[in-house]
Amino acid sequence: MPRARASRKRLDPARREAVRLLQRIETDQAYVNRLISAGLTDELEPEAGRRATEYVAGITRWRRWLDFLLAQAYRGRYDKMEPRLRYVLYLGLYELLFTDTPPYAALHEAVELARRLVRPQAGAVVNAVLRTLLRQRDFLPQPQTGDTAEDLAIRYSHPTWMVQHWLARYGPAETEALLRYNNERPWFGVRVRTDRIARHVVLHRLADRGVEAEPSPVLDDFIRVRRLGPILEDRLIEKGLLAVQDESAGLVVRLLDPHPEETIVDACAAPGGKTTYIATRMRDHGRVLAFDVHARRVELIRKAALQQGLTSIVAEAVDLREVPTRYPDLQADRVLLDVPCTGLGVLAKRADLRWHRQPEDLSELVQLQDELLEAAARLVRPGGVLVYSTCTIEPEENEERIRAFLARHPNFTVERADAWVPAAMVTAEGFFATWPPRDQMDGAFAARLRRTS
Ligand SMILES: C[S@@+](CC[C@H](N)C(=O)[O-])C[C@H]1O[C@@H](n2cnc3c(N)ncnc32)[C@H](O)[C@@H]1O
């Protein structure tokens, strides 16, 4: 009998693992990216591990929209549904809406998961809910709360406060473009050590392996790839030939424009993505002093420097605010201050960040950003350069910090970014600012300031 045979079949390990991970995320408040690197069951085949993490990342991203649809189709009290049944429904609906899995297979797998991981009768519930939504797939119910921010936040699965924030600043069309971008599979930036391997050689090698990749249109030593897996498997990173780095981060280093033989301070440096690019641009001649307050993260800078064969980098665990007193004579040619920020420019890459951020984070971070700017400014020699950068699109952490800083420090002036980065990414005030849907990279900001006296 086909039914009896189907239920004896082994459950698909990737889907079973996805349900287990969803449970861990909810009960332990675990971060998705940490789980993905450390939490997978050991005996899982690599392909199943990849699929499980893709399910979990996608479901995490789309959770609010999935909840909305499931609540419409479920005949009981959705808010009282047992968590495990909800995870199975998330997975089934996610597969139906966002993957190439044939609908019949997605439905069948979800029903089997419910029968075996929840209880035999739960299969019927899953079958009914998913079939209802499958029938409506081309005209799904839409939120109509009467509040534009709330409707967009549900439809694109973001917290309402974030959408309110962006609507007020960017208007509905730009906000919707950003919300869409945050849910799409982004390009990943990869820096090529072009002093060791030509960019076109890397592109050919990736093409041979069927990896979608293209040269960066804005940086001659970067490429963009749709999947990082093959690069990691190829061990090109361990060999020091490639580094995963968003193009927006690369452009910040171009804006700093370090030269050989200079003394550079990378003031908030871990894990060292920009530090190693700075040293590479200096052909490893000069001094790059890399500070970070977290000792464990400082180890990552050292590891990256070693891997990439860069000896001009000296990394130290220290709170930046103590550096001017610890090293009263330190006067650098250039200082990069890549501050801790809300990270709201990188939501496309970090599936769960949107759910961890709170509006209150902003005021705390802004205060720290001001303090770090004060310390960094004291490390710049007269005539030297200070670059302040973030990976957020929030003006409070960007333009507003620089305007306030300039009001306190008349001996610093803005140098327009046009000479170092594409003009389309330069604001009227001369700052570097990317817009993810337009530039197809993370949202980032940087200001280049010159100390005049
Ligand atoms: C945006 S990340 C830096 C990313 C890094 N520049 C890169 O490109 O790889 C901000 C860093 O600031 C560090 N940080 C936070 N508070 C600090 C402080 N008071 N002093 C020094 N570093 C600090 C954090 O540990 C974090 O590594």
Coordinates of C-alpha atoms and ligand atoms in Angstrom, one line a residue:
M1 CA 0.0 0.0 0.0
P2 CA 1.6 3.3 -1.0
R3 CA 0.6 5.1 2.1
A4 CA 2.1 2.6 4.5
R5 CA 5.3 2.6 2.4
A6 CA 5.5 6.4 2.5
S7 CA 5.2 6.6 6.2
R8 CA 8.0 4.0 6.7
K9 CA 10.3 6.1 4.5
R10 CA 13.1 7.9 6.3
L11 CA 12.2 11.6 7.0
D12 CA 14.2 14.0 4.8
P13 CA 17.2 14.9 7.1
A14 CA 17.4 18.5 5.9
R15 CA 13.8 19.2 6.7
R16 CA 13.9 17.4 10.1
E17 CA 17.0 19.4 10.9
A18 CA 15.3 22.7 9.9
V19 CA 12.5 22.0 12.3
R20 CA 15.0 21.2 15.1
L21 CA 16.9 24.4 14.4
L22 CA 13.7 26.5 14.4
Q23 CA 12.9 25.2 17.8
R24 CA 16.4 26.0 19.1
I25 CA 16.2 29.5 17.7
E26 CA 12.9 30.2 19.5
T27 CA 13.7 28.5 22.8
D28 CA 17.4 29.5 23.2
Q29 CA 17.0 32.9 21.4
A30 CA 19.9 31.6 19.3
Y31 CA 21.2 33.7 16.5
V32 CA 20.7 32.1 13.1
N33 CA 24.1 32.8 11.7
R34 CA 25.8 31.3 14.8
L35 CA 23.6 28.2 14.6
I36 CA 24.4 27.9 11.0
S37 CA 28.2 27.8 11.6
A38 CA 28.1 25.8 14.9
G39 CA 24.8 24.2 15.6
L40 CA 24.2 21.7 12.8
T41 CA 23.9 18.0 13.7
D42 CA 27.2 16.4 13.1
E43 CA 26.0 13.4 11.1
L44 CA 24.3 15.6 8.5
E45 CA 25.6 15.3 4.9
P46 CA 26.9 18.7 3.6
E47 CA 24.1 19.0 1.0
A48 CA 21.4 18.4 3.7
G49 CA 23.2 20.9 6.0
R50 CA 23.1 23.5 3.3
R51 CA 19.5 22.9 2.6
A52 CA 18.5 23.0 6.3
T53 CA 20.3 26.3 6.8
E54 CA 18.7 27.8 3.7
Y55 CA 15.2 26.8 5.0
V56 CA 16.0 28.3 8.4
A57 CA 17.4 31.5 7.0
G58 CA 14.4 31.9 4.6
I59 CA 11.8 31.1 7.2
T60 CA 13.4 33.5 9.7
R61 CA 13.4 36.3 7.1
W62 CA 9.8 35.6 6.1
R63 CA 8.4 34.7 9.5
R64 CA 5.9 37.6 9.8
W65 CA 4.4 37.1 6.4
L66 CA 4.2 33.3 7.0
D67 CA 2.5 33.9 10.3
F68 CA 0.0 36.2 8.6
L69 CA -0.9 33.7 5.9
L70 CA -1.1 30.7 8.3
A71 CA -3.3 32.5 10.7
Q72 CA -5.7 33.2 7.8
A73 CA -5.9 29.6 6.7
Y74 CA -5.9 27.9 10.1
R75 CA -9.3 27.1 11.5
G76 CA -8.3 27.2 15.2
R77 CA -6.6 29.8 17.4
Y78 CA -3.3 30.3 15.5
D79 CA -1.8 32.1 18.5
K80 CA -2.4 28.9 20.6
M81 CA -0.9 26.5 18.1
E82 CA 1.8 24.3 19.5
P83 CA 5.3 25.5 18.3
R84 CA 6.4 22.3 16.6
L85 CA 3.3 22.2 14.4
R86 CA 3.9 25.9 13.5
Y87 CA 7.5 25.1 12.5
V88 CA 6.3 22.3 10.2
L89 CA 3.8 24.7 8.7
Y90 CA 6.4 27.4 8.2
L91 CA 8.6 24.9 6.4
G92 CA 5.8 23.7 4.1
L93 CA 4.5 27.1 3.3
Y94 CA 8.0 28.5 2.8
E95 CA 8.7 25.7 0.3
L96 CA 5.4 26.3 -1.5
L97 CA 6.0 30.0 -1.9
F98 CA 9.7 30.5 -2.2
T99 CA 11.5 27.4 -3.5
D100 CA 11.4 25.2 -6.6
T101 CA 10.2 22.2 -4.7
P102 CA 7.2 20.9 -6.7
P103 CA 4.0 21.7 -4.6
Y104 CA 3.0 18.1 -4.3
A105 CA 6.4 17.2 -2.8
A106 CA 6.4 20.2 -0.4
L107 CA 3.0 19.3 0.8
H108 CA 3.7 15.6 1.2
E109 CA 7.0 16.2 3.1
A110 CA 5.2 18.7 5.5
V111 CA 2.4 16.2 6.2
E112 CA 4.9 13.4 6.9
L113 CA 6.9 15.7 9.2
A114 CA 3.8 16.6 11.1
R115 CA 2.8 13.0 11.5
R116 CA 6.1 11.9 12.8
L117 CA 7.4 14.9 14.7
V118 CA 4.1 16.2 16.1
R119 CA 1.5 13.4 16.2
P120 CA -0.2 11.3 13.5
Q121 CA -3.4 13.4 13.4
A122 CA -1.4 16.6 12.9
G123 CA -0.8 15.5 9.3
A124 CA -4.4 16.3 8.4
V125 CA -4.2 19.8 9.8
V126 CA -1.0 20.6 7.9
N127 CA -2.6 19.1 4.7
A128 CA -5.7 21.3 5.1
V129 CA -3.9 24.5 5.9
L130 CA -1.3 24.2 3.1
R131 CA -3.8 23.1 0.5
T132 CA -5.9 26.1 1.3
L133 CA -2.9 28.4 0.8
L134 CA -1.8 26.5 -2.3
R135 CA -5.2 27.1 -3.9
Q136 CA -4.8 30.8 -3.2
R137 CA -1.2 31.0 -4.3
D138 CA -1.8 33.5 -7.1
F139 CA -4.1 35.8 -5.1
L140 CA -2.9 35.4 -1.5
P141 CA -4.8 37.3 1.2
Q142 CA -3.2 40.7 1.8
P143 CA -2.9 42.6 5.1
Q144 CA -5.5 45.5 5.2
T145 CA -5.0 47.0 8.6
G146 CA -5.6 50.6 7.4
D147 CA -2.0 51.5 8.4
T148 CA 0.5 51.6 5.5
A149 CA 3.5 50.9 7.7
E150 CA 1.9 47.9 9.3
D151 CA 0.7 46.5 6.0
L152 CA 4.1 46.8 4.3
A153 CA 5.8 45.4 7.5
I154 CA 3.5 42.3 7.4
R155 CA 3.8 41.8 3.6
Y156 CA 7.6 42.2 3.6
S157 CA 8.1 40.6 7.0
H158 CA 9.9 43.4 8.9
P159 CA 9.2 45.0 12.3
T160 CA 6.7 47.8 12.0
W161 CA 8.9 50.4 13.7
M162 CA 11.6 50.0 11.0
V163 CA 9.1 50.5 8.2
Q164 CA 7.6 53.6 9.9
H165 CA 11.1 55.0 10.2
W166 CA 11.9 54.4 6.5
L167 CA 8.5 55.6 5.2
A168 CA 9.0 58.9 7.0
R169 CA 12.4 59.3 5.5
Y170 CA 12.4 57.7 2.0
G171 CA 8.7 57.6 1.1
P172 CA 6.7 54.5 0.0
A173 CA 8.4 53.6 -3.3
E174 CA 12.0 53.7 -2.0
T175 CA 10.9 51.9 1.2
E176 CA 9.2 49.1 -0.7
A177 CA 12.3 48.7 -2.9
L178 CA 14.5 48.4 0.2
L179 CA 12.1 45.9 1.9
R180 CA 12.1 43.8 -1.3
Y181 CA 15.9 43.9 -1.5
N182 CA 16.2 42.8 2.2
N183 CA 14.3 39.6 1.3
E184 CA 16.1 38.7 -1.9
R185 CA 19.2 36.5 -2.2
P186 CA 21.9 39.2 -2.4
W187 CA 25.2 39.3 -4.2
F188 CA 28.2 38.5 -2.0
G189 CA 31.3 40.6 -2.5
V190 CA 34.6 38.8 -2.7
R191 CA 38.0 40.6 -2.8
V192 CA 40.6 39.1 -5.0
R193 CA 44.3 39.4 -4.1
T194 CA 45.1 40.7 -7.6
D195 CA 48.8 40.8 -6.6
R196 CA 48.7 37.0 -6.4
I197 CA 45.9 35.9 -8.9
A198 CA 44.2 37.7 -11.7
R199 CA 40.6 38.5 -11.3
H200 CA 39.6 36.9 -14.7
V201 CA 41.4 33.7 -13.6
V202 CA 39.2 33.5 -10.5
L203 CA 36.1 34.2 -12.6
H204 CA 36.9 31.4 -15.1
R205 CA 37.6 29.0 -12.2
L206 CA 34.2 29.8 -10.7
A207 CA 32.4 29.6 -14.1
D208 CA 33.9 26.1 -14.6
R209 CA 32.3 25.2 -11.3
G210 CA 28.9 26.6 -12.4
V211 CA 29.0 29.5 -9.9
E212 CA 27.2 32.7 -10.9
A213 CA 29.8 35.4 -10.6
E214 CA 30.6 38.7 -12.2
P215 CA 33.3 41.4 -11.9
S216 CA 32.4 44.3 -9.6
P217 CA 31.4 47.3 -11.7
V218 CA 33.0 49.6 -9.2
L219 CA 36.2 48.0 -7.9
D220 CA 38.8 46.4 -10.1
D221 CA 39.8 43.9 -7.4
F222 CA 36.4 42.6 -6.4
I223 CA 33.9 40.1 -7.8
R224 CA 30.3 39.4 -6.9
V225 CA 29.0 35.8 -6.4
R226 CA 25.5 34.5 -5.7
R227 CA 26.8 31.6 -3.5
L228 CA 29.8 31.6 -1.2
G229 CA 29.8 27.8 -0.6
P230 CA 32.0 26.9 -3.7
I231 CA 34.5 29.5 -2.7
L232 CA 34.8 28.3 0.8
E233 CA 35.0 24.7 -0.4
D234 CA 37.8 25.6 -2.9
R235 CA 40.0 26.8 0.0
L236 CA 40.8 29.9 -1.9
I237 CA 40.3 31.9 1.3
E238 CA 42.7 29.8 3.4
K239 CA 45.2 30.2 0.6
G240 CA 45.0 33.9 1.0
L241 CA 43.8 34.5 -2.5
L242 CA 40.3 35.7 -1.8
A243 CA 38.6 37.4 1.1
V244 CA 34.8 37.7 1.6
Q245 CA 34.1 41.4 1.8
D246 CA 31.2 43.5 0.6
E247 CA 32.0 46.0 -2.1
S248 CA 30.7 48.8 0.1
A249 CA 33.5 47.9 2.7
G250 CA 36.0 47.9 -0.2
L251 CA 34.9 51.4 -1.2
V252 CA 35.4 52.7 2.4
V253 CA 39.0 51.6 2.2
R254 CA 39.3 53.3 -1.2
L255 CA 38.0 56.5 0.4
L256 CA 40.6 56.2 3.2
D257 CA 43.2 55.8 0.4
P258 CA 46.1 54.4 2.4
H259 CA 49.6 54.7 0.9
P260 CA 52.8 52.6 1.4
E261 CA 55.0 53.7 4.3
E262 CA 52.2 55.5 6.2
T263 CA 51.0 54.9 9.7
I264 CA 47.4 53.9 9.7
V265 CA 45.1 53.3 12.6
D266 CA 42.1 51.0 12.1
A267 CA 40.3 52.0 15.2
C268 CA 37.5 49.4 15.4
A269 CA 39.1 46.7 13.3
A270 CA 37.8 43.2 14.1
P271 CA 37.4 40.8 12.4
G272 CA 39.9 42.6 10.2
G273 CA 38.2 42.8 6.7
K274 CA 39.1 46.4 6.2
T275 CA 42.5 46.1 8.0
T276 CA 43.8 43.4 5.6
Y277 CA 42.5 45.4 2.6
I278 CA 44.3 48.5 3.9
A279 CA 47.6 46.6 4.3
T280 CA 47.2 45.1 0.8
R281 CA 46.6 48.5 -0.7
M282 CA 49.9 49.6 1.1
R283 CA 51.7 46.6 -0.5
D284 CA 52.3 45.6 3.1
H285 CA 54.8 48.5 3.6
G286 CA 54.2 50.8 6.6
R287 CA 52.3 50.2 9.8
V288 CA 48.7 49.3 10.3
L289 CA 47.7 49.5 14.0
A290 CA 44.4 47.6 14.4
F291 CA 42.5 48.1 17.7
D292 CA 39.4 46.4 18.9
V293 CA 37.9 46.1 22.4
H294 CA 37.1 42.4 22.1
A295 CA 40.1 40.2 22.7
R296 CA 38.6 37.2 21.0
R297 CA 37.8 39.2 17.9
V298 CA 41.3 40.6 17.8
E299 CA 42.5 37.0 17.3
L300 CA 40.4 37.0 14.1
I301 CA 42.4 40.0 12.8
R302 CA 45.7 38.2 13.6
K303 CA 44.4 35.1 11.9
A304 CA 43.3 37.0 8.8
A305 CA 46.7 38.8 8.6
L306 CA 48.6 35.5 8.9
Q307 CA 46.4 33.8 6.3
Q308 CA 46.9 36.7 3.8
G309 CA 50.6 36.9 4.6
L310 CA 50.5 40.5 5.8
T311 CA 53.2 41.5 8.3
S312 CA 52.5 45.3 8.5
I313 CA 49.5 44.7 10.8
V314 CA 49.8 44.9 14.6
A315 CA 46.6 44.1 16.4
E316 CA 45.8 45.0 20.0
A317 CA 42.8 44.4 22.3
V318 CA 42.0 47.8 23.8
D319 CA 39.1 50.1 24.3
L320 CA 39.6 52.8 21.7
R321 CA 38.7 55.4 24.3
E322 CA 41.8 54.5 26.2
V323 CA 44.2 54.6 23.3
P324 CA 45.0 58.4 23.3
T325 CA 46.2 58.2 26.9
R326 CA 47.9 54.8 26.5
Y327 CA 49.8 56.1 23.4
P328 CA 50.0 59.9 23.8
D329 CA 52.5 60.2 21.0
L330 CA 50.5 58.3 18.4
Q331 CA 49.7 60.6 15.5
A332 CA 48.6 58.6 12.4
D333 CA 48.5 59.7 8.8
R334 CA 45.1 58.2 8.5
V335 CA 42.5 56.8 10.9
L336 CA 39.7 54.6 9.9
L337 CA 36.8 54.5 12.5
D338 CA 34.4 51.8 11.4
V339 CA 32.0 52.1 14.4
P340 CA 29.6 49.6 15.9
C341 CA 26.1 50.4 14.5
T342 CA 22.6 49.1 14.1
G343 CA 23.7 47.3 10.9
L344 CA 20.4 48.2 9.3
G345 CA 22.2 48.3 5.9
V346 CA 23.0 44.6 6.0
L347 CA 19.5 43.1 6.6
A348 CA 19.7 41.2 3.3
K349 CA 22.7 39.2 4.5
R350 CA 21.6 38.7 8.1
A351 CA 18.3 36.9 8.2
D352 CA 17.5 37.5 11.8
L353 CA 19.0 40.9 12.5
R354 CA 15.7 42.7 11.8
W355 CA 14.1 40.8 14.7
H356 CA 16.9 41.5 17.2
R357 CA 17.1 45.2 16.7
Q358 CA 15.0 47.6 18.9
P359 CA 14.4 51.3 18.4
E360 CA 16.2 52.0 21.7
D361 CA 19.4 50.5 20.3
L362 CA 19.9 53.7 18.2
S363 CA 20.2 56.1 21.1
E364 CA 22.8 53.9 22.9
L365 CA 24.9 53.4 19.8
V366 CA 24.8 57.1 18.9
Q367 CA 26.4 58.0 22.3
L368 CA 29.1 55.4 21.8
Q369 CA 29.7 56.6 18.2
D370 CA 30.3 60.1 19.5
E371 CA 32.7 58.9 22.1
L372 CA 34.7 56.8 19.6
L373 CA 34.8 59.7 17.2
E374 CA 36.4 61.9 20.0
A375 CA 39.0 59.3 20.7
A376 CA 39.8 58.6 17.0
A377 CA 40.1 62.3 16.2
R378 CA 42.9 62.6 18.8
L379 CA 45.0 60.0 16.9
V380 CA 45.0 62.0 13.6
R381 CA 48.2 64.1 12.9
P382 CA 47.6 67.6 11.7
G383 CA 47.1 67.4 8.0
G384 CA 46.0 63.7 8.3
V385 CA 42.7 62.0 7.4
L386 CA 39.9 60.6 9.4
V387 CA 37.3 58.3 7.8
Y388 CA 34.2 57.5 9.8
S389 CA 32.1 54.6 8.5
T390 CA 29.1 52.5 9.3
C391 CA 27.0 49.7 7.7
T392 CA 23.7 51.4 8.3
I393 CA 21.4 53.7 6.4
E394 CA 20.2 55.6 9.5
P395 CA 21.0 59.3 9.4
E396 CA 21.2 59.5 13.2
E397 CA 24.3 57.2 13.0
N398 CA 25.7 58.8 9.8
E399 CA 25.3 62.4 8.7
E400 CA 24.1 63.6 12.0
R401 CA 27.1 62.2 13.8
I402 CA 29.5 64.0 11.4
R403 CA 27.6 67.3 11.6
A404 CA 27.7 67.2 15.4
F405 CA 31.4 66.3 15.3
L406 CA 32.3 69.1 12.9
A407 CA 30.4 71.6 15.2
R408 CA 32.7 70.4 18.0
H409 CA 35.9 70.3 15.9
P410 CA 36.3 73.3 13.6
N411 CA 39.9 72.0 12.8
F412 CA 38.3 69.2 10.7
T413 CA 36.7 69.7 7.2
V414 CA 34.9 67.4 4.9
E415 CA 36.6 66.2 1.8
R416 CA 34.1 65.3 -0.9
A417 CA 34.1 61.5 -1.6
D418 CA 33.8 61.9 -5.4
A419 CA 37.6 61.6 -6.0
W420 CA 37.7 58.1 -4.5
V421 CA 34.3 56.4 -5.0
P422 CA 31.6 56.5 -7.8
A423 CA 29.8 59.9 -8.0
A424 CA 26.4 58.2 -7.9
M425 CA 27.2 57.1 -4.3
V426 CA 28.1 60.6 -3.0
T427 CA 25.6 62.7 -1.2
A428 CA 25.0 66.5 -1.7
E429 CA 27.2 67.0 1.4
G430 CA 30.0 65.0 -0.1
F431 CA 29.6 61.8 2.0
F432 CA 29.8 58.2 0.6
A433 CA 26.4 56.5 1.0
T434 CA 25.2 53.4 -0.7
W435 CA 21.6 52.5 -1.3
P436 CA 21.2 48.7 -1.4
P437 CA 18.5 48.3 -4.1
R438 CA 20.3 50.7 -6.4
D439 CA 23.9 49.6 -5.8
Q440 CA 23.3 45.9 -5.2
M441 CA 25.5 45.9 -2.2
D442 CA 25.2 46.5 1.6
G443 CA 24.0 49.9 2.8
A444 CA 27.0 51.8 4.1
F445 CA 28.1 55.3 4.9
A446 CA 31.4 57.0 5.2
A447 CA 32.7 60.6 5.7
R448 CA 36.2 61.6 4.8
L449 CA 37.5 64.4 7.1
R450 CA 40.8 66.3 6.9
R451 CA 42.5 67.6 10.1
T452 CA 43.5 71.1 9.1
S453 CA 45.4 72.1 12.2
Ligands
LIG1 C1 31.6 47.4 12.5 S1 32.6 46.4 13.4 C2 34.2 46.6 12.7 C3 34.3 45.8 11.4 C4 35.7 45.8 10.8 N1 36.2 47.2 10.6 C5 35.9 45.1 9.5 O1 35.8 45.7 8.4 O2 36.1 43.9 9.6 C6 32.8 47.4 14.9 C7 33.8 46.8 15.9 O3 34.0 47.8 16.9 C8 34.4 47.1 18.1 N2 34.2 48.0 19.2 C9 33.1 48.3 19.9 N3 33.3 49.1 20.9 C10 34.7 49.4 20.9 C11 35.5 50.2 21.6 N4 35.1 50.9 22.7 N5 36.8 50.3 21.3 C12 37.3 49.5 20.3 N6 36.5 48.8 19.5 C13 35.2 48.7 19.8 C14 33.5 45.9 18.0 O4 34.1 44.8 18.8 C15 33.5 45.5 16.5 O5 34.4 44.6 16.2

